[in-house]
Every structure is written in structure tokens, then in C-alpha cells.
């Protein structure tokens, strides 16, 4: 666990306790990146206090991308304020990062952090990723976690319609439909199955998928979690969990037995 950082923590507390305070910025310690976000949000709290967010996933992704033998792109579906997207954009073998974010506030914060870090490799798709073009109902979560907005789960905090495109169409819009894909990261709170349904071409040329698996949210929405597992299996991927920053293989039966939200990494 990263050490608590006293001064950034005090600045975060000041922002948290200031009535009507807007976004604030903090640096991510040894990562050398600056992020802008809202003080009440869980991701910004972790970055401000510890200089890190999802440290094991971040370390694995950095090592994996640094070891790529050729150039390729990274796709971040559900980019939030850009923690993983901005890390990926630093890697020499990554020629472009396509960050997809449907929430207007997160989108504006992502754009600001991209400018602050001079992330010229970062491309931003300001819409939801689904299985087809159209509109989807986007359900809001509390201010304490701005990354938990969901198409699948209605949290009782309001909703709005947002535009959606498939991942394959989105890549074509950005002229990336022929680019080799090092990694697709998907974190969309139970809607991962729709992202995969709209991404057969992307999956065919992707080397790895880093996915937040949300069986509880899916079952709560009447969706069989096999709808995430089956397309990845059909595309030739095998599942793993991270253990001490190393990949531990999982059988498909073991994945089907998972009952709570967790991060899985799928490789060929």
C-alpha cells in the first residue's frame, strides 16, 4: 500500500471542506502525472492521499505495455478522469490511446488532465460504448464515486439519455480500425457485455483485455454473466487474476463461479 502523503492530503481536505468548491488538481507522486477531479470522488481521494489508484493494475499495465515488441494502440472504455489512459499514453510502444467517457463531468475533467499532462497521444470519444449506435439510459451514482454511473443499475440518483456507438464503429470514426491493439480496458459497471458484443473486430486484433467483471450488477439487471465470458472465450482469450502483480490463470468454470465485482485480465 502506498504511504499517506500529508501535504496533498491536507489540500484534499481543504477542497473537500470548502463549500461550493469546484475541481482541484493533485500530482500522482512517483507516477509524475497531474490529475484534476472532484474532492468527494473516491478516485481523486485515493490519488490525493496516496498518489495512486488501483496500484496493482497500474503496475501490471505499465510493465505489460513497456514490454510490447511493436507499436499499437490502447482503448480505455469507461475512462473516468483518465488514470489508466494517461498512464498508457506515456508508453513508447503506444501510438494512440482512445479514451471513451460518457459522463459530462468526468469528460471535462479528463480533457483538463490531458491538457495539463501534454498527452498528445490521447483521443477522446465523448459517448457511451454499446453494441450498436443509438441512445442508452445512463444512471447516475452519488458524488462519492463518479465512476459508478451505470447503464445496467439504477442507483436512484437520476438518469439521462446519452449517445452510444459500438467500439468497432468508434475505432473507425477515429481511423483506428486497422491498428493493432495492445490492450482494451473496460470498466462500465455491468455493461461490459454490450461493449464486447459491439467489438468483434477489435477483439480479433487485441492482445489483451483488462476488464472489471461485475456479476452482481449483471444479475441484478437480469443479465447472465456468461455474456461477458463467452465472447472472450470465443475470441481466444484466457482469464487471469492479478496476484502480487503476476497473472494467475483461472478456468472458465472458476470465472463463472465468481460472485462479486473483481478485475480480470484476459490474454491469448
XYZ file of N, CA and C in Angstrom:
804
model
N 0.848 -1.195 0.000
C 0.000 0.000 0.000
C 0.878 1.238 0.000
N 0.555 2.222 -0.838
C 1.317 3.459 -0.871
C 1.145 4.214 0.446
N 2.169 4.979 0.805
C 2.166 5.737 2.051
C 1.264 6.965 1.934
N 0.614 7.299 3.040
C -0.194 8.509 3.100
C 0.705 9.728 2.902
N 0.263 10.672 2.074
C 1.033 11.887 1.777
C 0.402 13.052 2.546
N 1.079 13.580 3.567
C 0.448 14.576 4.442
C 0.005 15.854 3.737
N 0.883 16.509 2.964
C 0.523 17.788 2.364
C -0.575 17.658 1.309
N -0.464 16.729 0.344
C -1.577 16.567 -0.603
C -2.889 16.176 0.084
N -2.778 15.413 1.188
C -3.989 15.041 1.920
C -4.643 16.267 2.542
N -3.840 17.173 3.088
C -4.388 18.408 3.661
C -5.033 19.277 2.585
N -4.410 19.323 1.398
C -5.008 20.100 0.304
C -6.330 19.477 -0.134
N -6.376 18.153 -0.152
C -7.624 17.473 -0.497
C -8.698 17.775 0.548
N -8.347 17.716 1.833
C -9.306 18.014 2.897
C -9.832 19.442 2.789
N -8.926 20.376 2.452
C -9.348 21.770 2.296
C -10.361 21.899 1.168
N -10.109 21.201 0.062
C -11.053 21.230 -1.066
C -12.368 20.576 -0.682
N -12.282 19.473 0.071
C -13.481 18.743 0.484
C -14.368 19.594 1.389
N -13.743 20.381 2.256
C -14.486 21.138 3.267
C -14.874 22.543 2.822
N -14.461 22.940 1.628
C -14.802 24.272 1.119
C -16.147 24.219 0.415
N -17.168 24.926 0.944
C -18.497 24.888 0.309
C -18.442 25.387 -1.131
N -19.060 24.650 -2.013
C -19.142 25.057 -3.413
C -17.841 24.955 -4.175
N -16.857 24.271 -3.613
C -15.565 24.163 -4.298
C -15.707 23.357 -5.584
N -15.013 23.785 -6.608
C -15.020 23.081 -7.880
C -13.907 22.051 -7.944
N -13.489 21.690 -9.138
C -12.422 20.701 -9.291
C -11.106 21.185 -8.675
N -10.305 20.234 -8.227
C -8.965 20.565 -7.757
C -7.978 19.606 -8.396
N -6.717 19.988 -8.422
C -5.678 19.189 -9.076
C -4.705 18.659 -8.046
N -4.163 17.491 -8.308
C -3.127 16.912 -7.454
C -2.202 16.089 -8.323
N -0.961 15.970 -7.883
C 0.010 15.159 -8.625
C 0.012 13.743 -8.066
N 0.300 12.799 -8.945
C 0.257 11.386 -8.570
C 1.635 10.888 -8.167
N 2.280 11.612 -7.287
C 3.535 11.164 -6.694
C 4.555 10.680 -7.704
N 5.050 9.461 -7.487
C 6.112 8.896 -8.327
C 5.674 8.656 -9.766
N 4.362 8.717 -10.036
C 3.884 8.498 -11.389
C 4.145 9.705 -12.287
N 4.373 10.874 -11.688
C 4.729 12.045 -12.469
C 3.613 12.627 -13.296
N 2.361 12.336 -12.963
C 1.217 12.848 -13.696
C 0.358 13.709 -12.777
N -0.357 14.660 -13.374
C -1.263 15.516 -12.626
C -2.700 15.183 -13.023
N -3.601 15.133 -12.020
C -4.999 14.809 -12.278
C -5.899 15.868 -11.654
N -6.971 16.176 -12.378
C -7.979 17.103 -11.885
C -9.271 16.339 -11.651
N -9.888 16.558 -10.499
C -11.125 15.856 -10.185
C -11.876 16.556 -9.072
N -12.927 15.894 -8.596
C -13.763 16.442 -7.533
C -13.351 15.831 -6.196
N -13.329 16.647 -5.152
C -12.812 16.201 -3.852
C -13.614 15.045 -3.270
N -14.912 15.003 -3.528
C -15.746 13.940 -2.948
C -15.580 12.595 -3.657
N -14.976 12.595 -4.824
C -14.878 11.380 -5.625
C -13.807 10.441 -5.084
N -14.125 9.142 -5.068
C -13.222 8.138 -4.487
C -11.882 8.084 -5.203
N -11.887 8.184 -6.527
C -10.629 8.105 -7.273
C -9.712 9.259 -6.899
N -10.253 10.487 -6.858
C -9.414 11.632 -6.500
C -8.951 11.557 -5.052
N -9.777 11.011 -4.169
C -9.353 10.845 -2.782
C -8.127 9.942 -2.705
N -8.158 8.824 -3.453
C -7.011 7.903 -3.430
C -5.760 8.554 -4.015
N -5.933 9.266 -5.126
C -4.767 9.894 -5.757
C -4.172 10.958 -4.840
N -5.026 11.791 -4.253
C -4.530 12.860 -3.391
C -3.829 12.311 -2.153
N -4.446 11.317 -1.511
C -3.897 10.811 -0.251
C -2.671 9.916 -0.449
N -2.689 9.099 -1.496
C -1.634 8.088 -1.656
C -0.813 8.237 -2.937
N -1.223 9.157 -3.806
C -0.509 9.324 -5.071
C -0.736 8.179 -6.032
N -1.797 7.394 -5.818
C -2.014 6.205 -6.633
C -3.493 5.851 -6.663
N -3.844 5.050 -7.664
C -5.182 4.487 -7.795
C -5.020 3.128 -8.467
N -5.665 2.113 -7.919
C -5.548 0.739 -8.444
C -4.077 0.400 -8.731
N -3.242 0.417 -7.712
C -1.792 0.288 -7.929
C -1.362 -1.014 -8.577
N -1.991 -2.147 -8.235
C -1.565 -3.414 -8.839
C -1.896 -3.449 -10.327
N -3.103 -3.026 -10.681
C -3.473 -2.982 -12.099
C -2.564 -2.032 -12.864
N -2.268 -0.884 -12.261
C -1.421 0.109 -12.915
C -0.019 -0.441 -13.148
N 0.541 -1.094 -12.151
C 1.882 -1.665 -12.283
C 1.914 -2.746 -13.358
N 0.877 -3.602 -13.371
C 0.842 -4.644 -14.403
C 0.743 -4.028 -15.793
N -0.161 -3.053 -15.960
C -0.349 -2.433 -17.266
C 0.913 -1.740 -17.743
N 1.590 -1.013 -16.858
C 2.826 -0.338 -17.233
C 3.883 -1.343 -17.703
N 4.050 -2.435 -16.958
C 5.048 -3.439 -17.328
C 4.670 -4.136 -18.629
N 3.388 -4.441 -18.780
C 2.917 -5.126 -19.986
C 3.142 -4.258 -21.229
N 2.747 -2.985 -21.155
C 2.899 -2.110 -22.313
C 4.358 -1.798 -22.610
N 5.168 -1.683 -21.575
C 6.592 -1.412 -21.785
C 7.286 -2.568 -22.493
N 6.751 -3.782 -22.372
C 7.374 -4.972 -22.959
C 6.862 -5.283 -24.366
N 5.933 -4.468 -24.917
C 5.408 -4.771 -26.250
C 6.519 -4.672 -27.288
N 6.640 -5.660 -28.187
C 7.721 -5.659 -29.167
C 7.471 -4.771 -30.381
N 6.244 -4.277 -30.547
C 5.913 -3.451 -31.703
C 4.908 -2.379 -31.282
N 4.635 -1.440 -32.186
C 3.711 -0.351 -31.886
C 2.262 -0.827 -31.940
N 1.410 -0.162 -31.178
C -0.018 -0.459 -31.169
C -0.754 0.582 -30.353
N -2.053 0.387 -30.215
C -2.875 1.352 -29.500
C -3.458 0.732 -28.233
N -4.000 1.590 -27.369
C -4.727 1.176 -26.170
C -6.113 1.801 -26.223
N -7.118 1.041 -25.832
C -8.500 1.526 -25.777
C -8.958 1.476 -24.325
N -9.494 2.583 -23.832
C -9.981 2.670 -22.460
C -11.469 3.001 -22.494
N -12.303 1.998 -22.244
C -13.757 2.171 -22.268
C -14.234 2.369 -20.828
N -14.783 3.546 -20.556
C -15.090 3.936 -19.185
C -13.862 4.561 -18.566
N -13.336 5.584 -19.235
C -12.031 6.144 -18.861
C -12.067 6.961 -17.578
N -13.275 7.414 -17.152
C -13.393 8.229 -15.954
C -12.510 9.471 -16.107
N -11.692 9.822 -15.128
C -10.862 11.022 -15.237
C -9.515 10.734 -15.893
N -9.300 9.504 -16.318
C -8.148 9.226 -17.172
C -6.941 8.588 -16.525
N -7.083 8.005 -15.334
C -5.915 7.413 -14.673
C -5.190 6.413 -15.573
N -5.885 5.415 -16.071
C -5.234 4.395 -16.884
C -4.882 4.922 -18.278
N -5.746 5.740 -18.852
C -5.489 6.271 -20.189
C -4.221 7.115 -20.220
N -4.036 7.976 -19.229
C -2.853 8.837 -19.207
C -1.585 8.052 -18.917
N -1.694 7.011 -18.109
C -0.529 6.144 -17.917
C -0.150 5.447 -19.215
N -1.145 4.932 -19.921
C -0.863 4.225 -21.175
C -0.236 5.162 -22.206
N -0.660 6.421 -22.217
C -0.162 7.372 -23.211
C 1.312 7.695 -23.040
N 1.894 7.363 -21.893
C 3.323 7.616 -21.670
C 4.211 6.561 -22.301
N 3.631 5.421 -22.678
C 4.440 4.282 -23.112
C 4.940 4.462 -24.554
N 6.240 4.237 -24.802
C 6.802 4.459 -26.141
C 6.171 3.609 -27.234
N 5.746 2.383 -26.914
C 5.178 1.496 -27.924
C 3.685 1.740 -28.154
N 3.114 2.695 -27.443
C 1.705 3.045 -27.622
C 1.631 4.275 -28.517
N 1.029 4.114 -29.700
C 0.952 5.220 -30.653
C -0.263 6.100 -30.431
N -1.324 5.559 -29.826
C -2.525 6.336 -29.530
C -3.293 5.643 -28.415
N -3.985 6.447 -27.614
C -4.902 5.926 -26.592
C -6.271 6.513 -26.883
N -7.251 5.639 -27.114
C -8.621 6.081 -27.316
C -9.374 5.936 -25.998
N -9.722 7.063 -25.386
C -10.427 7.076 -24.108
C -11.898 7.389 -24.360
N -12.786 6.502 -23.904
C -14.229 6.649 -24.120
C -14.900 6.965 -22.785
N -15.598 8.084 -22.710
C -16.231 8.502 -21.453
C -17.539 9.220 -21.750
N -18.639 8.708 -21.190
C -19.971 9.236 -21.490
C -20.440 10.316 -20.524
N -19.897 10.363 -19.312
C -20.360 11.334 -18.322
C -19.743 12.699 -18.584
N -20.575 13.726 -18.626
C -20.093 15.051 -18.984
C -19.066 15.616 -18.022
N -19.271 15.439 -16.709
C -18.320 15.961 -15.737
C -16.991 15.228 -15.832
N -17.033 13.896 -15.838
C -15.791 13.141 -15.974
C -15.070 13.483 -17.270
N -15.839 13.688 -18.331
C -15.254 14.030 -19.620
C -14.481 15.343 -19.542
N -15.078 16.352 -18.907
C -14.391 17.644 -18.799
C -13.131 17.529 -17.947
N -13.180 16.712 -16.896
C -12.001 16.521 -16.041
C -10.916 15.754 -16.786
N -11.319 14.753 -17.565
C -10.367 14.005 -18.383
C -9.677 14.919 -19.389
N -10.451 15.780 -20.038
C -9.868 16.698 -21.024
C -8.881 17.657 -20.362
N -9.215 18.129 -19.160
C -8.323 19.052 -18.454
C -7.026 18.342 -18.065
N -7.127 17.125 -17.546
C -5.921 16.393 -17.168
C -5.069 16.065 -18.386
N -5.708 15.778 -19.513
C -4.952 15.512 -20.743
C -4.147 16.743 -21.149
N -4.766 17.920 -21.062
C -4.046 19.163 -21.398
C -2.913 19.415 -20.419
N -3.166 19.227 -19.134
C -2.149 19.500 -18.115
C -0.921 18.613 -18.284
N -1.141 17.397 -18.794
C -0.041 16.454 -18.944
C 0.533 16.423 -20.356
N 0.030 17.271 -21.230
C 0.529 17.293 -22.603
C 0.370 15.954 -23.303
N -0.760 15.301 -23.061
C -0.976 13.947 -23.586
C -1.481 14.015 -25.021
N -0.563 14.267 -25.967
C -0.981 14.434 -27.354
C -1.342 13.112 -28.028
N -1.045 11.987 -27.398
C -1.462 10.690 -27.941
C -2.907 10.347 -27.596
N -3.513 11.126 -26.704
C -4.832 10.784 -26.190
C -5.932 11.313 -27.102
N -6.816 10.410 -27.532
C -8.013 10.741 -28.294
C -9.217 10.437 -27.415
N -10.239 11.289 -27.452
C -11.359 11.142 -26.525
C -12.665 11.000 -27.299
N -13.382 9.913 -27.025
C -14.712 9.687 -27.586
C -15.748 10.055 -26.523
N -16.514 11.122 -26.723
C -17.432 11.609 -25.676
C -18.810 10.953 -25.742
N -18.832 9.628 -25.713
C -20.102 8.910 -25.756
C -19.956 7.549 -25.089
N -21.091 6.894 -24.867
C -21.074 5.545 -24.301
C -20.699 4.539 -25.390
N -20.133 3.424 -24.966
C -19.826 2.319 -25.875
C -20.834 1.211 -25.609
N -21.518 0.789 -26.680
C -22.570 -0.203 -26.566
C -22.419 -1.222 -27.693
N -23.474 -1.978 -27.976
C -23.415 -2.961 -29.051
C -23.857 -2.385 -30.386
N -24.417 -1.159 -30.359
C -24.885 -0.535 -31.601
C -25.028 0.965 -31.387
N -25.201 1.685 -32.492
C -25.431 3.128 -32.413
C -26.839 3.418 -31.894
N -26.962 4.449 -31.057
C -28.277 4.814 -30.552
C -28.160 5.643 -29.293
N -29.167 5.548 -28.441
C -29.169 6.211 -27.139
C -29.279 5.149 -26.058
N -28.621 5.383 -24.922
C -28.762 4.493 -23.770
C -29.098 5.329 -22.545
N -29.834 4.731 -21.633
C -30.171 5.385 -20.360
C -28.981 5.261 -19.423
N -28.440 6.385 -18.997
C -27.222 6.440 -18.196
C -27.618 6.853 -16.786
N -27.517 5.922 -15.831
C -27.960 6.139 -14.457
C -26.825 6.689 -13.591
N -27.114 7.770 -12.892
C -26.086 8.434 -12.083
C -25.900 7.739 -10.737
N -24.689 7.869 -10.211
C -24.380 7.413 -8.856
C -24.111 8.645 -7.993
N -23.811 8.428 -6.727
C -23.553 9.520 -5.781
C -22.246 10.246 -6.106
N -22.098 11.457 -5.590
C -20.886 12.244 -5.795
C -19.654 11.570 -5.201
N -19.852 10.624 -4.296
C -18.714 9.964 -3.654
C -17.987 8.995 -4.578
N -18.598 8.637 -5.686
C -17.932 7.744 -6.646
C -18.490 8.035 -8.032
N -17.836 8.945 -8.744
C -18.311 9.375 -10.053
C -17.981 8.370 -11.150
N -17.338 7.268 -10.777
C -17.058 6.207 -11.733
C -18.072 5.080 -11.683
N -19.130 5.208 -10.876
C -20.109 4.128 -10.733
C -21.401 4.374 -11.498
N -21.438 5.410 -12.331
C -22.592 5.584 -13.199
C -22.739 4.319 -14.052
N -23.972 3.933 -14.338
C -24.183 2.632 -14.981
C -25.395 2.642 -15.901
N -25.287 1.930 -17.005
C -26.435 1.687 -17.871
C -27.306 0.575 -17.283
N -26.684 -0.368 -16.597
C -27.367 -1.562 -16.102
C -28.106 -1.306 -14.794
N -27.466 -0.601 -13.855
C -28.005 -0.437 -12.500
C -28.564 0.967 -12.300
N -29.813 1.060 -11.819
C -30.424 2.340 -11.479
C -30.190 2.596 -9.990
N -29.352 3.575 -9.668
C -28.974 3.851 -8.287
C -29.933 4.810 -7.592
N -30.928 5.302 -8.300
C -31.883 6.213 -7.693
C -31.395 7.640 -7.565
N -30.421 8.032 -8.377
C -29.881 9.391 -8.320
C -30.074 10.123 -9.648
N -31.075 9.706 -10.392
C -31.348 10.364 -11.657
C -30.699 9.652 -12.829
N -31.153 9.983 -14.015
C -30.639 9.363 -15.236
C -30.835 10.327 -16.399
N -30.104 10.063 -17.476
C -30.298 10.832 -18.701
C -29.949 9.940 -19.880
N -30.407 10.338 -21.046
C -30.082 9.619 -22.271
C -28.764 10.153 -22.819
N -27.864 9.252 -23.196
C -26.591 9.664 -23.785
C -26.398 8.915 -25.101
N -25.670 9.509 -26.043
C -25.410 8.823 -27.305
C -24.468 7.642 -27.102
N -24.636 6.636 -27.956
C -23.801 5.440 -27.858
C -23.426 4.965 -29.250
N -22.228 4.412 -29.358
C -21.742 3.778 -30.574
C -21.083 2.466 -30.177
N -20.980 1.550 -31.105
C -20.213 0.336 -30.837
C -18.730 0.675 -30.808
N -17.941 -0.203 -30.193
C -16.498 0.031 -30.157
C -15.896 -0.062 -31.555
N -16.352 -1.023 -32.359
C -15.819 -1.137 -33.720
C -16.109 0.128 -34.526
N -17.319 0.694 -34.402
C -17.624 1.922 -35.126
C -16.825 3.099 -34.575
N -16.643 3.151 -33.271
C -15.860 4.231 -32.674
C -14.422 4.209 -33.176
N -13.829 3.042 -33.230
C -12.463 2.946 -33.746
C -12.398 3.399 -35.202
N -13.423 3.075 -35.984
C -13.452 3.511 -37.380
C -13.573 5.025 -37.477
N -14.381 5.648 -36.608
C -14.538 7.099 -36.610
C -13.196 7.781 -36.393
N -12.350 7.190 -35.549
C -11.036 7.769 -35.251
C -9.937 7.208 -36.160
N -10.326 6.513 -37.228
C -9.378 5.941 -38.191
C -8.388 4.991 -37.521
N -8.893 4.239 -36.537
C -8.060 3.267 -35.824
C -8.545 1.839 -36.066
N -9.368 1.632 -37.085
C -9.993 0.329 -37.294
C -9.051 -0.720 -37.867
N -7.832 -0.330 -38.222
C -6.852 -1.311 -38.670
C -5.644 -1.387 -37.740
N -5.642 -0.586 -36.687
C -4.473 -0.517 -35.809
C -4.399 -1.742 -34.896
N -3.199 -2.310 -34.709
C -3.031 -3.374 -33.707
C -3.363 -2.820 -32.320
N -4.037 -3.627 -31.525
C -4.470 -3.184 -30.195
C -3.678 -3.947 -29.131
N -2.858 -3.236 -28.381
C -2.131 -3.859 -27.265
C -3.083 -4.270 -26.151
N -4.044 -3.377 -25.831
C -4.873 -3.592 -24.642
C -6.201 -2.867 -24.802
N -7.291 -3.559 -24.437
C -8.593 -2.922 -24.268
C -8.941 -2.989 -22.793
N -9.114 -1.839 -22.164
C -9.552 -1.795 -20.769
C -11.034 -1.425 -20.742
N -11.853 -2.206 -20.023
C -13.293 -1.971 -19.976
C -13.744 -1.935 -18.515
N -14.339 -0.817 -18.127
C -14.860 -0.653 -16.764
C -16.134 0.177 -16.858
N -17.269 -0.513 -17.054
C -18.530 0.193 -17.297
C -19.662 -0.354 -16.432
N -19.341 -0.819 -15.247
C -20.326 -1.130 -14.205
C -21.455 -2.047 -14.686
N -21.074 -3.216 -15.185
C -22.055 -4.223 -15.561
C -22.472 -4.209 -17.014
N -22.040 -3.207 -17.774
C -22.419 -3.104 -19.185
C -21.325 -3.639 -20.111
N -20.360 -4.330 -19.536
C -19.240 -4.848 -20.318
C -19.698 -5.778 -21.438
N -20.774 -6.520 -21.201
C -21.261 -7.463 -22.212
C -21.647 -6.742 -23.504
N -22.264 -5.551 -23.406
C -22.665 -4.804 -24.595
C -21.442 -4.256 -25.329
N -20.432 -3.826 -24.572
C -19.182 -3.378 -25.194
C -18.578 -4.510 -26.025
N -18.520 -5.709 -25.445
C -17.939 -6.851 -26.144
C -18.776 -7.255 -27.354
N -20.106 -7.188 -27.215
C -20.977 -7.538 -28.343
C -20.744 -6.628 -29.545
N -20.343 -5.397 -29.294
C -20.109 -4.450 -30.378
C -18.654 -4.320 -30.778
N -17.836 -5.309 -30.397
C -16.395 -5.182 -30.644
C -15.755 -6.427 -31.252
N -16.430 -7.181 -32.143
C -15.795 -8.397 -32.678
C -14.512 -8.120 -33.444
N -14.476 -7.024 -34.211
C -13.267 -6.709 -34.971
C -12.134 -6.282 -34.041
N -12.471 -5.488 -33.028
C -11.441 -5.054 -32.078
C -10.875 -6.239 -31.313
N -11.737 -7.144 -30.865
C -11.260 -8.312 -30.133
C -10.357 -9.185 -30.984
N -10.640 -9.252 -32.270
C -9.856 -10.107 -33.160
C -8.411 -9.645 -33.275
N -8.157 -8.359 -33.063
C -6.775 -7.877 -33.191
C -6.213 -7.353 -31.871
N -6.891 -7.637 -30.767
C -6.410 -7.220 -29.448
C -5.554 -8.316 -28.821
N -4.490 -7.897 -28.156
C -3.613 -8.861 -27.485
C -4.089 -9.158 -26.067
N -4.774 -8.208 -25.418
C -5.206 -8.410 -24.038
C -6.416 -7.526 -23.741
N -7.210 -7.964 -22.761
C -8.370 -7.203 -22.300
C -8.291 -7.133 -20.779
N -8.330 -5.915 -20.239
C -8.335 -5.687 -18.788
C -9.746 -5.249 -18.430
N -10.476 -6.082 -17.694
C -11.923 -5.888 -17.565
C -12.369 -5.986 -16.121
N -13.224 -5.044 -15.708
C -13.875 -5.166 -14.413
C -15.119 -6.028 -14.600
N -15.132 -7.180 -13.949
C -16.216 -8.154 -14.080
C -17.210 -7.904 -12.954
N -18.483 -7.674 -13.313
C -19.497 -7.253 -12.342
C -20.699 -8.195 -12.356
N -20.539 -9.443 -11.894
C -21.655 -10.397 -11.983
C -22.876 -9.991 -11.169
N -22.673 -9.346 -10.021
C -23.822 -8.935 -9.208
C -24.673 -7.898 -9.933
N -24.018 -6.893 -10.510
C -24.759 -5.868 -11.238
C -25.480 -6.477 -12.434
N -24.809 -7.392 -13.122
C -25.429 -8.010 -14.295
C -26.651 -8.830 -13.902
N -26.501 -9.657 -12.892
C -27.646 -10.469 -12.459
C -28.790 -9.584 -11.964
N -28.446 -8.490 -11.287
C -29.477 -7.571 -10.824
C -30.250 -6.942 -11.966
N -29.615 -6.843 -13.133
C -30.276 -6.315 -14.319
C -30.839 -7.393 -15.220
N -30.867 -8.646 -14.712
C -31.413 -9.752 -15.488
C -30.504 -10.239 -16.596
N -29.189 -10.027 -16.441
C -28.222 -10.383 -17.487
C -27.335 -11.513 -16.999
N -27.178 -12.543 -17.789
C -26.323 -13.678 -17.452
C -24.858 -13.264 -17.590
N -24.032 -13.399 -16.533
C -22.615 -13.045 -16.643
C -21.866 -13.808 -17.726
N -22.418 -14.927 -18.189
C -21.790 -15.651 -19.296
C -21.701 -14.788 -20.550
N -22.505 -13.725 -20.625
C -22.452 -12.846 -21.793
C -21.158 -12.043 -21.861
N -20.428 -11.986 -20.762
C -19.078 -11.426 -20.775
C -18.052 -12.514 -21.081
N -18.220 -13.655 -20.465
C -17.234 -14.739 -20.574
C -17.213 -15.345 -21.971
N -18.368 -15.628 -22.542
C -18.437 -16.383 -23.794
C -17.780 -15.681 -24.983
N -17.999 -14.371 -25.211
C -17.335 -13.747 -26.359
C -15.820 -13.683 -26.221
N -15.329 -13.531 -24.995
C -13.875 -13.519 -24.799
C -13.293 -14.915 -25.040
N -13.988 -15.907 -24.561
C -13.544 -17.289 -24.803
C -13.563 -17.600 -26.295
N -14.634 -17.194 -26.980
C -14.744 -17.455 -28.416
C -13.662 -16.733 -29.212
N -13.198 -15.582 -28.700
C -12.150 -14.826 -29.379
C -10.752 -15.338 -29.063
N -10.652 -16.372 -28.234
C -9.362 -16.992 -27.969
C -8.631 -16.509 -26.742
N -9.358 -15.837 -25.831
C -8.717 -15.318 -24.622
C -8.869 -16.286 -23.451
N -7.897 -16.236 -22.543
C -7.939 -16.964 -21.279
C -7.937 -15.964 -20.127
N -8.594 -16.337 -19.031
C -8.781 -15.412 -17.915
C -7.680 -15.553 -16.871
N -7.371 -14.421 -16.225
C -6.383 -14.389 -15.142
C -6.815 -13.378 -14.093
N -6.362 -13.611 -12.859
C -6.440 -12.596 -11.805
C -5.031 -12.175 -11.449
N -4.903 -10.955 -10.974
C -3.602 -10.465 -10.542
C -3.333 -10.895 -9.110
N -2.191 -11.507 -8.898
C -1.737 -11.876 -7.559
C -0.302 -11.412 -7.419
N -0.095 -10.402 -6.575
C 1.236 -9.813 -6.385
C 1.819 -9.377 -7.727
N 0.968 -8.714 -8.543
C 1.341 -8.151 -9.838
C 1.709 -9.209 -10.872
N 1.369 -10.465 -10.606
C 1.575 -11.548 -11.579
C 0.227 -12.139 -11.960
N 0.148 -12.654 -13.182
C -1.099 -13.226 -13.661
C -1.252 -14.662 -13.177
N -2.375 -14.934 -12.521
C -2.705 -16.291 -12.066
C -3.860 -16.799 -12.928
N -3.662 -17.881 -13.697
C -4.706 -18.358 -14.607
C -5.966 -18.787 -13.858
N -7.116 -18.574 -14.507
C -8.406 -19.012 -13.992
C -9.099 -19.856 -15.065
N -9.697 -20.944 -14.654
C -10.502 -21.712 -15.597
C -11.799 -20.961 -15.876
N -12.457 -21.301 -16.971
C -13.731 -20.656 -17.261
C -14.772 -21.018 -16.196
N -14.672 -22.210 -15.621
C -15.572 -22.607 -14.543
C -15.355 -21.728 -13.319
N -14.084 -21.420 -13.024
C -13.773 -20.556 -11.882
C -14.317 -19.147 -12.105
N -14.220 -18.643 -13.337
C -14.750 -17.307 -13.635
C -16.268 -17.306 -13.450
N -16.931 -18.345 -13.916
C -18.389 -18.423 -13.783
C -18.825 -18.480 -12.315
N -17.940 -18.963 -11.430
C -18.278 -19.083 -10.009
C -18.054 -17.783 -9.240
N -17.437 -16.782 -9.867
C -17.185 -15.514 -9.189
C -18.511 -14.811 -8.912
N -18.685 -14.346 -7.684
C -19.959 -13.737 -7.312
C -19.917 -12.245 -7.097
N -18.721 -11.678 -6.923
C -18.614 -10.253 -6.626
C -17.704 -9.569 -7.647
N -17.800 -8.260 -7.680
C -17.042 -7.483 -8.650
C -15.541 -7.660 -8.462
N -14.831 -7.871 -9.558
C -13.377 -8.045 -9.486
C -12.766 -7.689 -10.834
N -11.464 -7.493 -10.841
C -10.734 -7.204 -12.069
C -10.170 -8.500 -12.640
N -10.376 -8.700 -13.935
C -9.834 -9.848 -14.645
C -9.004 -9.361 -15.824
N -7.942 -10.098 -16.116
C -7.114 -9.791 -17.279
C -7.154 -10.996 -18.200
N -7.516 -10.734 -19.445
C -7.687 -11.787 -20.446
C -6.574 -11.663 -21.490
N -5.851 -12.743 -21.704
C -4.776 -12.740 -22.694
C -4.929 -13.949 -23.612
N -4.240 -13.892 -24.728
C -4.271 -15.017 -25.665
C -3.253 -16.064 -25.259
